[in-house]
mmCIF file with all atom_site columns, C-alpha atoms in Angstrom:
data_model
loop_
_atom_site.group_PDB
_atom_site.id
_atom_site.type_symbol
_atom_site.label_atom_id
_atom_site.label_alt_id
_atom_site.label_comp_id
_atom_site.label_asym_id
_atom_site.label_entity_id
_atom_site.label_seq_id
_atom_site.pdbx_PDB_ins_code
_atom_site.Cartn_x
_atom_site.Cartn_y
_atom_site.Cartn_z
_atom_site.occupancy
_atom_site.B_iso_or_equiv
_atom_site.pdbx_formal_charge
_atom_site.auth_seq_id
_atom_site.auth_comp_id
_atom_site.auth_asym_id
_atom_site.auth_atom_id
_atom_site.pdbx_PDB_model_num
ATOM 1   C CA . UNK A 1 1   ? 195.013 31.011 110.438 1.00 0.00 ? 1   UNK A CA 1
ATOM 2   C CA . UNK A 1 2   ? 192.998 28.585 108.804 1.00 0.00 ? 2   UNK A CA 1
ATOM 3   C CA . UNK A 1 3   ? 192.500 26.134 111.914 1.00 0.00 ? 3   UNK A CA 1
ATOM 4   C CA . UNK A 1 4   ? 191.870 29.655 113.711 1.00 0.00 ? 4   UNK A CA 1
ATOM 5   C CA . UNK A 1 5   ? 188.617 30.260 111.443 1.00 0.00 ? 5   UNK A CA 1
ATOM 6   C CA . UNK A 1 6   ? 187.253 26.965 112.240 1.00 0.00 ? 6   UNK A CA 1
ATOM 7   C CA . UNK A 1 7   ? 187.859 27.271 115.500 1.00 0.00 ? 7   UNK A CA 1
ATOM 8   C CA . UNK A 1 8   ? 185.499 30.890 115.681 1.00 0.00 ? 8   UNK A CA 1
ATOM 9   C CA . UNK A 1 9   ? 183.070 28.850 113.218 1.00 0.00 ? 9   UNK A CA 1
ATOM 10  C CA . UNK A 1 10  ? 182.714 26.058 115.883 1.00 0.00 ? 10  UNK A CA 1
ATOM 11  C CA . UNK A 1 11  ? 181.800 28.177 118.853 1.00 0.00 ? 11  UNK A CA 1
ATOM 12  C CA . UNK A 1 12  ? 179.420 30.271 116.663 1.00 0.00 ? 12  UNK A CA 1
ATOM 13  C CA . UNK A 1 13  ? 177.661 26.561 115.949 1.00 0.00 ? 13  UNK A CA 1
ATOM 14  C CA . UNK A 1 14  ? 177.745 25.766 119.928 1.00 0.00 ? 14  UNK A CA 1
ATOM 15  C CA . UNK A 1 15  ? 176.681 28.735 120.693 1.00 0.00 ? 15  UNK A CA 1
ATOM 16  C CA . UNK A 1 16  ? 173.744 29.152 118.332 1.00 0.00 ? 16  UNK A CA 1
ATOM 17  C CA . UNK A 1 17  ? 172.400 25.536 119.327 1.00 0.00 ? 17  UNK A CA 1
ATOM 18  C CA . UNK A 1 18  ? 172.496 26.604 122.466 1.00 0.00 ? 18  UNK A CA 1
ATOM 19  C CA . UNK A 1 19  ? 170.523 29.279 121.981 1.00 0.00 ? 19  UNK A CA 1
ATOM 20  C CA . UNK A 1 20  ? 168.064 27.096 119.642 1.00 0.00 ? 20  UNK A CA 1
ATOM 21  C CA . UNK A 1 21  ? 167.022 25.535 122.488 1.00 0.00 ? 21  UNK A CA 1
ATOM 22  C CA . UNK A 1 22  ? 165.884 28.261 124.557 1.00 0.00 ? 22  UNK A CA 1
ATOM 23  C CA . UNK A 1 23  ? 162.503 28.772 123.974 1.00 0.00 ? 23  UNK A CA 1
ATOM 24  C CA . UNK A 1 24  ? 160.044 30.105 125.897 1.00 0.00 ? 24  UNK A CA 1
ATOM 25  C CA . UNK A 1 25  ? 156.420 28.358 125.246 1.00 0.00 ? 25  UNK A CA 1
ATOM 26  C CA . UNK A 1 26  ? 156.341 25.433 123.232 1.00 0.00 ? 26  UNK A CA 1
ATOM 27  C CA . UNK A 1 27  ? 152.517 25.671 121.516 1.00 0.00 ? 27  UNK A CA 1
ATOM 28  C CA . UNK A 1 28  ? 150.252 22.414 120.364 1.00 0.00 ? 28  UNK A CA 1
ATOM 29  C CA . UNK A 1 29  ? 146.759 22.541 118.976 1.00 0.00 ? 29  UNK A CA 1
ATOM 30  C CA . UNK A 1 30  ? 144.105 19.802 118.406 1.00 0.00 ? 30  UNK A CA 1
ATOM 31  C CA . UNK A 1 31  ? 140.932 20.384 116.497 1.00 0.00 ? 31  UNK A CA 1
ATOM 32  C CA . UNK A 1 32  ? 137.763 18.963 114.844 1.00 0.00 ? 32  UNK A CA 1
ATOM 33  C CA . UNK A 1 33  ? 138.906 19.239 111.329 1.00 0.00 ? 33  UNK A CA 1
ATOM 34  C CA . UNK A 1 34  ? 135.417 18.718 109.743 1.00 0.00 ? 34  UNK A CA 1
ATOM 35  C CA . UNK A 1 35  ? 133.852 21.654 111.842 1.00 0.00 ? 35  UNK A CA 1
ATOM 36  C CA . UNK A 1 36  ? 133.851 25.159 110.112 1.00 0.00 ? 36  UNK A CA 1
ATOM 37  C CA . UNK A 1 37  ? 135.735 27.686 112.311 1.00 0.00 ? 37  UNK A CA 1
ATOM 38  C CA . UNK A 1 38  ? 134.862 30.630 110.285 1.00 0.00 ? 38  UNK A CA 1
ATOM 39  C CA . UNK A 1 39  ? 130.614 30.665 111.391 1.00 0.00 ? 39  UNK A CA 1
ATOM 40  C CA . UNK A 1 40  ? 131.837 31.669 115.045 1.00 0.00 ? 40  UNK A CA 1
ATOM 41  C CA . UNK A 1 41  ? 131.759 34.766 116.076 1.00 0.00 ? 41  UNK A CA 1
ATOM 42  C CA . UNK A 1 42  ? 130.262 35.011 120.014 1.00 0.00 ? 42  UNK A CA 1
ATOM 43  C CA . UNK A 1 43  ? 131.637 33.082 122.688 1.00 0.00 ? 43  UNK A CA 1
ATOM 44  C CA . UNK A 1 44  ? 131.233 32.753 126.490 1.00 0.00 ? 44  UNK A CA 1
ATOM 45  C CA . UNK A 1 45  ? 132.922 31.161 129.555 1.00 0.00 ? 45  UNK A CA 1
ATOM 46  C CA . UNK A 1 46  ? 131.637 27.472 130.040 1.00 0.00 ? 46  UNK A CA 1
ATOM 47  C CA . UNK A 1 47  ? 132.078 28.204 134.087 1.00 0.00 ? 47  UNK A CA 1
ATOM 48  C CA . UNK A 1 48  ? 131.686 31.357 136.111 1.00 0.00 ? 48  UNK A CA 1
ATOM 49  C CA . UNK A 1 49  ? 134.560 30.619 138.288 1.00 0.00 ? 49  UNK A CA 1
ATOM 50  C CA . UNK A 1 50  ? 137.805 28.235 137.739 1.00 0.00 ? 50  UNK A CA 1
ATOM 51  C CA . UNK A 1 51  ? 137.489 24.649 138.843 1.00 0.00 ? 51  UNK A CA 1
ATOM 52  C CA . UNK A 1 52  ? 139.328 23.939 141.877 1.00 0.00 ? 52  UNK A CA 1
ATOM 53  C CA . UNK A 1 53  ? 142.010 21.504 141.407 1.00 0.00 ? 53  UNK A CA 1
ATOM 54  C CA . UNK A 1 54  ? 143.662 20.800 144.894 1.00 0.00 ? 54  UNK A CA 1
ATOM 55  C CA . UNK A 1 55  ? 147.075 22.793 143.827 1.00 0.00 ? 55  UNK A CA 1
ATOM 56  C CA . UNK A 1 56  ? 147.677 26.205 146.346 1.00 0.00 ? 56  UNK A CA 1
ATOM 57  C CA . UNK A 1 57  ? 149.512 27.030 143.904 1.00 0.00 ? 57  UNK A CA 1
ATOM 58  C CA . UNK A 1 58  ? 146.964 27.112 141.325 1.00 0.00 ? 58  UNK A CA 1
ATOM 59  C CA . UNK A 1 59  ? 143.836 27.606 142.808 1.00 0.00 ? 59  UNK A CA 1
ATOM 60  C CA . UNK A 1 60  ? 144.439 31.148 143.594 1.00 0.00 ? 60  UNK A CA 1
ATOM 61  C CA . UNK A 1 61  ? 141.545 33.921 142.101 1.00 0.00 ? 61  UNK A CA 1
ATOM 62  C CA . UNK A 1 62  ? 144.339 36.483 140.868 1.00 0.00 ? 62  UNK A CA 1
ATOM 63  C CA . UNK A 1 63  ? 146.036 33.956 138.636 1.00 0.00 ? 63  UNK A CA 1
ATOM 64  C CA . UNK A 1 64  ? 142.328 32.749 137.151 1.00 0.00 ? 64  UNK A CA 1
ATOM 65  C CA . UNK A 1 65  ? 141.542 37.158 136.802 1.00 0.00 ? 65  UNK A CA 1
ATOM 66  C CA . UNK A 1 66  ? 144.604 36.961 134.769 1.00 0.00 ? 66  UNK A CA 1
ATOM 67  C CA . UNK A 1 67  ? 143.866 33.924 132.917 1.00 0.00 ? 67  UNK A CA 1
ATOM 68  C CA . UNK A 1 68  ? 140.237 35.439 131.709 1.00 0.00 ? 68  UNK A CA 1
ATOM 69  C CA . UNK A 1 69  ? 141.621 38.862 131.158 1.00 0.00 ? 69  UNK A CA 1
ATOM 70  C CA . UNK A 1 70  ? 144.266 37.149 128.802 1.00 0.00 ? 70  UNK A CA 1
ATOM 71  C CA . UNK A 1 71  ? 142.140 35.056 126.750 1.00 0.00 ? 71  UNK A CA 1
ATOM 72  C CA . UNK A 1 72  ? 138.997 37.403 126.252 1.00 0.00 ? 72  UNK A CA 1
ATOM 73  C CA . UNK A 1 73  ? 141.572 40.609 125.255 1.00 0.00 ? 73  UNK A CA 1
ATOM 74  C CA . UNK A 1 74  ? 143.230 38.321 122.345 1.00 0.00 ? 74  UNK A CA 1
ATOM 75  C CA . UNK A 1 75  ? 139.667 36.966 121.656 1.00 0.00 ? 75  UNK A CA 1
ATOM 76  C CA . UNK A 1 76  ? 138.752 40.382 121.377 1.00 0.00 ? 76  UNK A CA 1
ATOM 77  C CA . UNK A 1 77  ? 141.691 40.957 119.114 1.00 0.00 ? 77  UNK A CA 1
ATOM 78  C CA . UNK A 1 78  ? 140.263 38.065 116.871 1.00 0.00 ? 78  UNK A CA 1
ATOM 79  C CA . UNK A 1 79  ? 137.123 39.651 116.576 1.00 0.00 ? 79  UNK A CA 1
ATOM 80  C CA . UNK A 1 80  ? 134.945 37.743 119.049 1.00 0.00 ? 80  UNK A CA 1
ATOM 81  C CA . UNK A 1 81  ? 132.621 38.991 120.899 1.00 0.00 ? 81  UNK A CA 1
ATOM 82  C CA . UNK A 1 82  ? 131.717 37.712 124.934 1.00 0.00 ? 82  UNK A CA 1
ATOM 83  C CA . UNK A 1 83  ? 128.498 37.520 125.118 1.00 0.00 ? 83  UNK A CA 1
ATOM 84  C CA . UNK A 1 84  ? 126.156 36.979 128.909 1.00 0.00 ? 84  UNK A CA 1
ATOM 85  C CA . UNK A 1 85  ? 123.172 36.329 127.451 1.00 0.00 ? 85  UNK A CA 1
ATOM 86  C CA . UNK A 1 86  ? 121.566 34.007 124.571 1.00 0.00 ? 86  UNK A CA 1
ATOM 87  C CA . UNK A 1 87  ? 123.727 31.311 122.806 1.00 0.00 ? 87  UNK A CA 1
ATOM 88  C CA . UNK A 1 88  ? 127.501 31.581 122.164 1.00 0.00 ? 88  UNK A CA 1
ATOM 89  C CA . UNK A 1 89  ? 128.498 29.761 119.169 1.00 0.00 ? 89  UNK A CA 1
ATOM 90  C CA . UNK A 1 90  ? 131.462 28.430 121.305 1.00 0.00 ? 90  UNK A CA 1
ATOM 91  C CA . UNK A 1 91  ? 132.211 28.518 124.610 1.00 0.00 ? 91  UNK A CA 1
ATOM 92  C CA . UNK A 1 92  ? 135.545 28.968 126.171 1.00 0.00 ? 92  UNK A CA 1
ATOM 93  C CA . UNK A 1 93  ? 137.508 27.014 129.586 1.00 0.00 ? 93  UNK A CA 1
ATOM 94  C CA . UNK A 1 94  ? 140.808 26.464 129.896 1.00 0.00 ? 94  UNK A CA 1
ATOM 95  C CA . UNK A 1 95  ? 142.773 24.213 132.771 1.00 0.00 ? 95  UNK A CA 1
ATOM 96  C CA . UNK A 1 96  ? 145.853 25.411 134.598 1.00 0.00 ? 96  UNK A CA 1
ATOM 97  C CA . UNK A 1 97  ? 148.704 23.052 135.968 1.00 0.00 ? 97  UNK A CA 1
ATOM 98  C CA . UNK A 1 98  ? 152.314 23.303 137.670 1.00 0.00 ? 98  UNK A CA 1
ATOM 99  C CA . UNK A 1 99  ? 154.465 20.177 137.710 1.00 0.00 ? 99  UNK A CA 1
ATOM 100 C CA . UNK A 1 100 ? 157.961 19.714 138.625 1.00 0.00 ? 100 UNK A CA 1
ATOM 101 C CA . UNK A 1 101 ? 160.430 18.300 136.511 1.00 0.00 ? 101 UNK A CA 1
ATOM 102 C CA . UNK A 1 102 ? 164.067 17.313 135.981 1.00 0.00 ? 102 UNK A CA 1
ATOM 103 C CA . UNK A 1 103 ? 166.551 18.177 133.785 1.00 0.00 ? 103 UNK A CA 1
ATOM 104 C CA . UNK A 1 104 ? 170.254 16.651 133.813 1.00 0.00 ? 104 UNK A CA 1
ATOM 105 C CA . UNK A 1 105 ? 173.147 17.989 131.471 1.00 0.00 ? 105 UNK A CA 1
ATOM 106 C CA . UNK A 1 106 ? 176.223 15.548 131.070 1.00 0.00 ? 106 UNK A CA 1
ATOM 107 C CA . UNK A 1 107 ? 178.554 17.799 128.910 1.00 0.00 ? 107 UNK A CA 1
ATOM 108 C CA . UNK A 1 108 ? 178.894 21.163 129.240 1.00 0.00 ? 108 UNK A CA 1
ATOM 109 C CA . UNK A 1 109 ? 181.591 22.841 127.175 1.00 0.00 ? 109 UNK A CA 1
ATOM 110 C CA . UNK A 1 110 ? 183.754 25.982 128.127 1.00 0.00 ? 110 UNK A CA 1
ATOM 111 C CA . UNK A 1 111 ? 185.765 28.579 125.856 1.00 0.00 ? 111 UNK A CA 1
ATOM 112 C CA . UNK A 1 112 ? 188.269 31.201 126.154 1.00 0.00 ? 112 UNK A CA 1
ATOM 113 C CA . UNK A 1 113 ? 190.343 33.361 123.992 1.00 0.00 ? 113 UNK A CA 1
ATOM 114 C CA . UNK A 1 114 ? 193.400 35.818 124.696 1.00 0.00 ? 114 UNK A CA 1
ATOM 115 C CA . UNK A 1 115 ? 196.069 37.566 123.101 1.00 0.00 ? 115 UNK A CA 1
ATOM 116 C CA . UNK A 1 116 ? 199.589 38.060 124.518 1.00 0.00 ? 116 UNK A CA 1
ATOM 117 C CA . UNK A 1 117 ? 202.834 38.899 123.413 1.00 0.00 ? 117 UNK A CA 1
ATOM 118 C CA . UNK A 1 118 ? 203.097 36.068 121.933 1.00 0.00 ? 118 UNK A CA 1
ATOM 119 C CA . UNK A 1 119 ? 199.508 36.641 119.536 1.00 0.00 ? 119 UNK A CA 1
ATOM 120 C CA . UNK A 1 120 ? 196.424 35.025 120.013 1.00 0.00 ? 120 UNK A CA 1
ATOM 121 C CA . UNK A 1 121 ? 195.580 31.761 121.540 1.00 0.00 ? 121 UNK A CA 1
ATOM 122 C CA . UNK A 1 122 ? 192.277 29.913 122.446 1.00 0.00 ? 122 UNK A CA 1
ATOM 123 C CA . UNK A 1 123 ? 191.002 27.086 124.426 1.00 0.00 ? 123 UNK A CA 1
ATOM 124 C CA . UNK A 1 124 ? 187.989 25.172 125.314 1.00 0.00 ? 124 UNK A CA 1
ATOM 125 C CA . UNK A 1 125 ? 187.174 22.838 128.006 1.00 0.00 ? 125 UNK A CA 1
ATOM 126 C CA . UNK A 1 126 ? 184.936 20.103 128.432 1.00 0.00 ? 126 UNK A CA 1
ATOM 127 C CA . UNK A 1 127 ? 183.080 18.956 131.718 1.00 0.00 ? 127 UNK A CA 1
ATOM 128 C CA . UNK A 1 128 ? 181.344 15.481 131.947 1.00 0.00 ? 128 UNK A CA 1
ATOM 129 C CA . UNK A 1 129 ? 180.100 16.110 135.416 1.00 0.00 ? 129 UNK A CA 1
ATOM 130 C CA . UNK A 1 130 ? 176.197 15.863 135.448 1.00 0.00 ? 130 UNK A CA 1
ATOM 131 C CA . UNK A 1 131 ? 174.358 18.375 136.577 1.00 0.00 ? 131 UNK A CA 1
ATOM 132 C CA . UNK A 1 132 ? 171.139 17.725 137.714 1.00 0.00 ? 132 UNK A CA 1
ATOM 133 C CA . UNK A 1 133 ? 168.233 20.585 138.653 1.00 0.00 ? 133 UNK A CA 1
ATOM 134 C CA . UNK A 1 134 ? 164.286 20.542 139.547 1.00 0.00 ? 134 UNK A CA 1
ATOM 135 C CA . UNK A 1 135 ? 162.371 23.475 138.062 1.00 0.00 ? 135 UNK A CA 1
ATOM 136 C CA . UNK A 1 136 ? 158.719 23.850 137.763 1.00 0.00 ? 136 UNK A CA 1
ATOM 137 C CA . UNK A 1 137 ? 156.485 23.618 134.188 1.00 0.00 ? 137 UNK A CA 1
ATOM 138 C CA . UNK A 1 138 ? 153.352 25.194 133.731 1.00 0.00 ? 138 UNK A CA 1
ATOM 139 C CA . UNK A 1 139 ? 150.667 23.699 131.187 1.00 0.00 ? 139 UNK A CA 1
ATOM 140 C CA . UNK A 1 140 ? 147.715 25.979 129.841 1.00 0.00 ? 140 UNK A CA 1
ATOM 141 C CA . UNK A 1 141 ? 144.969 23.911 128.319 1.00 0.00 ? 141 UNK A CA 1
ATOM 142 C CA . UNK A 1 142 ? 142.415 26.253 126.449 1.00 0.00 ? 142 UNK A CA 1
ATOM 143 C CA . UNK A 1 143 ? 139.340 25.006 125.281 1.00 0.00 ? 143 UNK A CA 1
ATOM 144 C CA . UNK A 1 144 ? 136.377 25.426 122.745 1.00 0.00 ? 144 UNK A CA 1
ATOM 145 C CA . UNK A 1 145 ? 133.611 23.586 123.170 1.00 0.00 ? 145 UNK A CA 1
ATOM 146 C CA . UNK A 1 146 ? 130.384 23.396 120.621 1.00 0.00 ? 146 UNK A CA 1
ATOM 147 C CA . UNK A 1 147 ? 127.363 24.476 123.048 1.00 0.00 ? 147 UNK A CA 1
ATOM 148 C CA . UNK A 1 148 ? 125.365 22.410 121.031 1.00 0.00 ? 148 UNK A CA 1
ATOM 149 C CA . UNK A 1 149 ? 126.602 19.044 121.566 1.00 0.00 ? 149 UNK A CA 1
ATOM 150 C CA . UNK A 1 150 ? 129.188 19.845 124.648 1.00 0.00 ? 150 UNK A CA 1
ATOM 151 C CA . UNK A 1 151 ? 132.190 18.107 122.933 1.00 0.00 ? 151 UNK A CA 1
ATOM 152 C CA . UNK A 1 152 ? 135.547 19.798 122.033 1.00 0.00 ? 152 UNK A CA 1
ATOM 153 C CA . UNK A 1 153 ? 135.888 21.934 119.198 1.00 0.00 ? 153 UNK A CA 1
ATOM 154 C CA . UNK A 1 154 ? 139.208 23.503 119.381 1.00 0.00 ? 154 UNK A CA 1
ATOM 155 C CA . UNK A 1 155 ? 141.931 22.710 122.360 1.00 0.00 ? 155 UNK A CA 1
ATOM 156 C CA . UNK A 1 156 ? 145.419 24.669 122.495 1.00 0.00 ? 156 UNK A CA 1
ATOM 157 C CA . UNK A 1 157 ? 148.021 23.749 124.747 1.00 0.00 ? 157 UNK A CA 1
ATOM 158 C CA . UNK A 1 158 ? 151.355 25.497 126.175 1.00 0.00 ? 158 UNK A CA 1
ATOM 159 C CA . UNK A 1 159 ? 154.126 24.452 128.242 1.00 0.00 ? 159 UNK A CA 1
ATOM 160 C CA . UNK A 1 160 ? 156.500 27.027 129.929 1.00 0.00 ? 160 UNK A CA 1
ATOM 161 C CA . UNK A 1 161 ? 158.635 27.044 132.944 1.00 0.00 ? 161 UNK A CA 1
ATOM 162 C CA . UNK A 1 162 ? 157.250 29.072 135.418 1.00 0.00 ? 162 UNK A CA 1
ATOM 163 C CA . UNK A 1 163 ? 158.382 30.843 138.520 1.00 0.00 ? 163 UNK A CA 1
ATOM 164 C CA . UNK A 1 164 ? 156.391 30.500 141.285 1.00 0.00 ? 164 UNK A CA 1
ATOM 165 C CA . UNK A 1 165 ? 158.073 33.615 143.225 1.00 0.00 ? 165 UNK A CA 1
ATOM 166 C CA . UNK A 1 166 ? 157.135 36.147 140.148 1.00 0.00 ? 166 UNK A CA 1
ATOM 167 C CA . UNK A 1 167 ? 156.544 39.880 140.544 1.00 0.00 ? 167 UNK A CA 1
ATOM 168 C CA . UNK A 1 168 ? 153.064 40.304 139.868 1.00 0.00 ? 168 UNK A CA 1
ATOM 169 C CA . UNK A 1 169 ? 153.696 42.721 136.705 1.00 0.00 ? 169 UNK A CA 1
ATOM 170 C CA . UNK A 1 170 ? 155.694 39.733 134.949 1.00 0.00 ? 170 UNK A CA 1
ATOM 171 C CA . UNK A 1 171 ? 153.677 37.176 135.734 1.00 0.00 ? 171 UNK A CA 1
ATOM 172 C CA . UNK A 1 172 ? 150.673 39.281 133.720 1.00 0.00 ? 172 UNK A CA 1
ATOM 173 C CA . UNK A 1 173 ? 153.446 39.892 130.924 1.00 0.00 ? 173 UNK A CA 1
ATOM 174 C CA . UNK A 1 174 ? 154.040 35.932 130.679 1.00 0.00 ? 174 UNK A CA 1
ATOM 175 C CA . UNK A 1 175 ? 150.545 35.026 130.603 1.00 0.00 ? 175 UNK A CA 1
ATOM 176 C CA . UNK A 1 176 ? 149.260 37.392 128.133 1.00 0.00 ? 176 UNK A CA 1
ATOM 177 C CA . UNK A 1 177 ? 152.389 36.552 125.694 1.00 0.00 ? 177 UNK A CA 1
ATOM 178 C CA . UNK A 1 178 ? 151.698 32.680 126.467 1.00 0.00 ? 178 UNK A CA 1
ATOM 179 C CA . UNK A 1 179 ? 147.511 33.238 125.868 1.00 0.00 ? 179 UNK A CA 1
ATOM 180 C CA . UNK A 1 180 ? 148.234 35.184 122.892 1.00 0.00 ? 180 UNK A CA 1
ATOM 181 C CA . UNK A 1 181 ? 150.916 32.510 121.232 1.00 0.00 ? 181 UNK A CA 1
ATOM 182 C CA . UNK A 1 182 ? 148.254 29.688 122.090 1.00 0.00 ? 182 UNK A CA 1
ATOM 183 C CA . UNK A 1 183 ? 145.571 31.723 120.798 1.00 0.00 ? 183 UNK A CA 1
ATOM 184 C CA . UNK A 1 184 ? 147.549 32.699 117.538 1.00 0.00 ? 184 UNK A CA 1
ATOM 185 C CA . UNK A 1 185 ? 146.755 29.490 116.518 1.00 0.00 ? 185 UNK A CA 1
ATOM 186 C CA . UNK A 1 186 ? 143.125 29.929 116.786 1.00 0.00 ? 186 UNK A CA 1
ATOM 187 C CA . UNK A 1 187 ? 140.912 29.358 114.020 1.00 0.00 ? 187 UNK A CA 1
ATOM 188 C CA . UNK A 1 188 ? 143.010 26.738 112.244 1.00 0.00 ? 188 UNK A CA 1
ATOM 189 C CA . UNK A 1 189 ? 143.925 27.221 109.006 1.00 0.00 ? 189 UNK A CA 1
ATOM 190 C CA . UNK A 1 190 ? 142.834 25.237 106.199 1.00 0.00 ? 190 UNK A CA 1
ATOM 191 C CA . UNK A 1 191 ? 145.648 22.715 104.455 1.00 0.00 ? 191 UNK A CA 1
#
């Protein structure tokens, strides 16, 4: 019984390392830690439209619409305010890129459990095969610039996997849940 009870304990482990691993966005930030975050309060966009970057699949005007609509609503949720006219205390771009990448897995492991007349038994298997598959990584690069002197104040980076093929609905639900977990970041905190 005892060996049992180890057994359930080590595919809870797998299992929850597994799971560990699955995340969503993985967040950065970089900042200018002798600046004061706290004076700003009015920002605006540093261009009227996006960049072009040579990508199709980036240069496209409903993904930038979503990008804007993203970062001003959790701006807004911040307390800043977009302003058109006068002097922002910070103005806002951000960069948008899709690259492919790898990934291989060499192990992957296998369990099963059943119960006969005999009572219970379990198993697990192990495969060594590698398994290798292309999938494609977006990278959001929001910045903050000081009008002032034009040099970076604040920059917030995400990585995701993305899927090219999205519905428009979730492609709006995974941008505004990436711009808000960048943006959650935004002002830094003092250590």
């Amino acid at each position: 019984m005892r060996l049992y009870g180890n057994f359930i304990g080590l595919i809870v482990f797998v299992i929850l390392s597994h799971l560990g691993g699955c995340s969503s966005i993985r967040v950065s930030q970089d900042y200018d830690p002798s600046r004061d975050f706290s004076s700003l309060r009015t920002y605006a966009w540093q261009n009227e439209s996006q960049p072009k970057t040579g990508d199709i699949r980036v240069d496209n005007s409903l993904l930038d619409a979503r990008f804007r609509s993203a970062i001003d609503d959790s701006l807004s949720k911040k307390g800043y305010q977009q302003i058109s006219e006068g002097k922002p205390d910070f103005y806002v771009a951000y960069t948008y890129q899709i690259e492919s990448k790898i990934e291989s897995n060499n192990v992957s492991v296998g369990m099963g459990f059943g119960r006969s007349s005999r009572g219970r038994h379990a198993g697990v298997g192990m495969n060594t095969g590698t398994t290798v598959r292309e999938y494609d990584q977006g990278l959001l690069v929001i910045d903050l610039v000081d009008p002032s002197k034009a040099s970076l104040l604040w920059r917030g980076t995400g990585k995701a996997r993305v899927n090219p093929n999205a519905e428009p609905e979730k492609s709006v639900k995974e941008i505004n849940e990436g711009v808000e977990k960048i943006l959650s970041q935004f002002p830094p905190q003092a250590k």
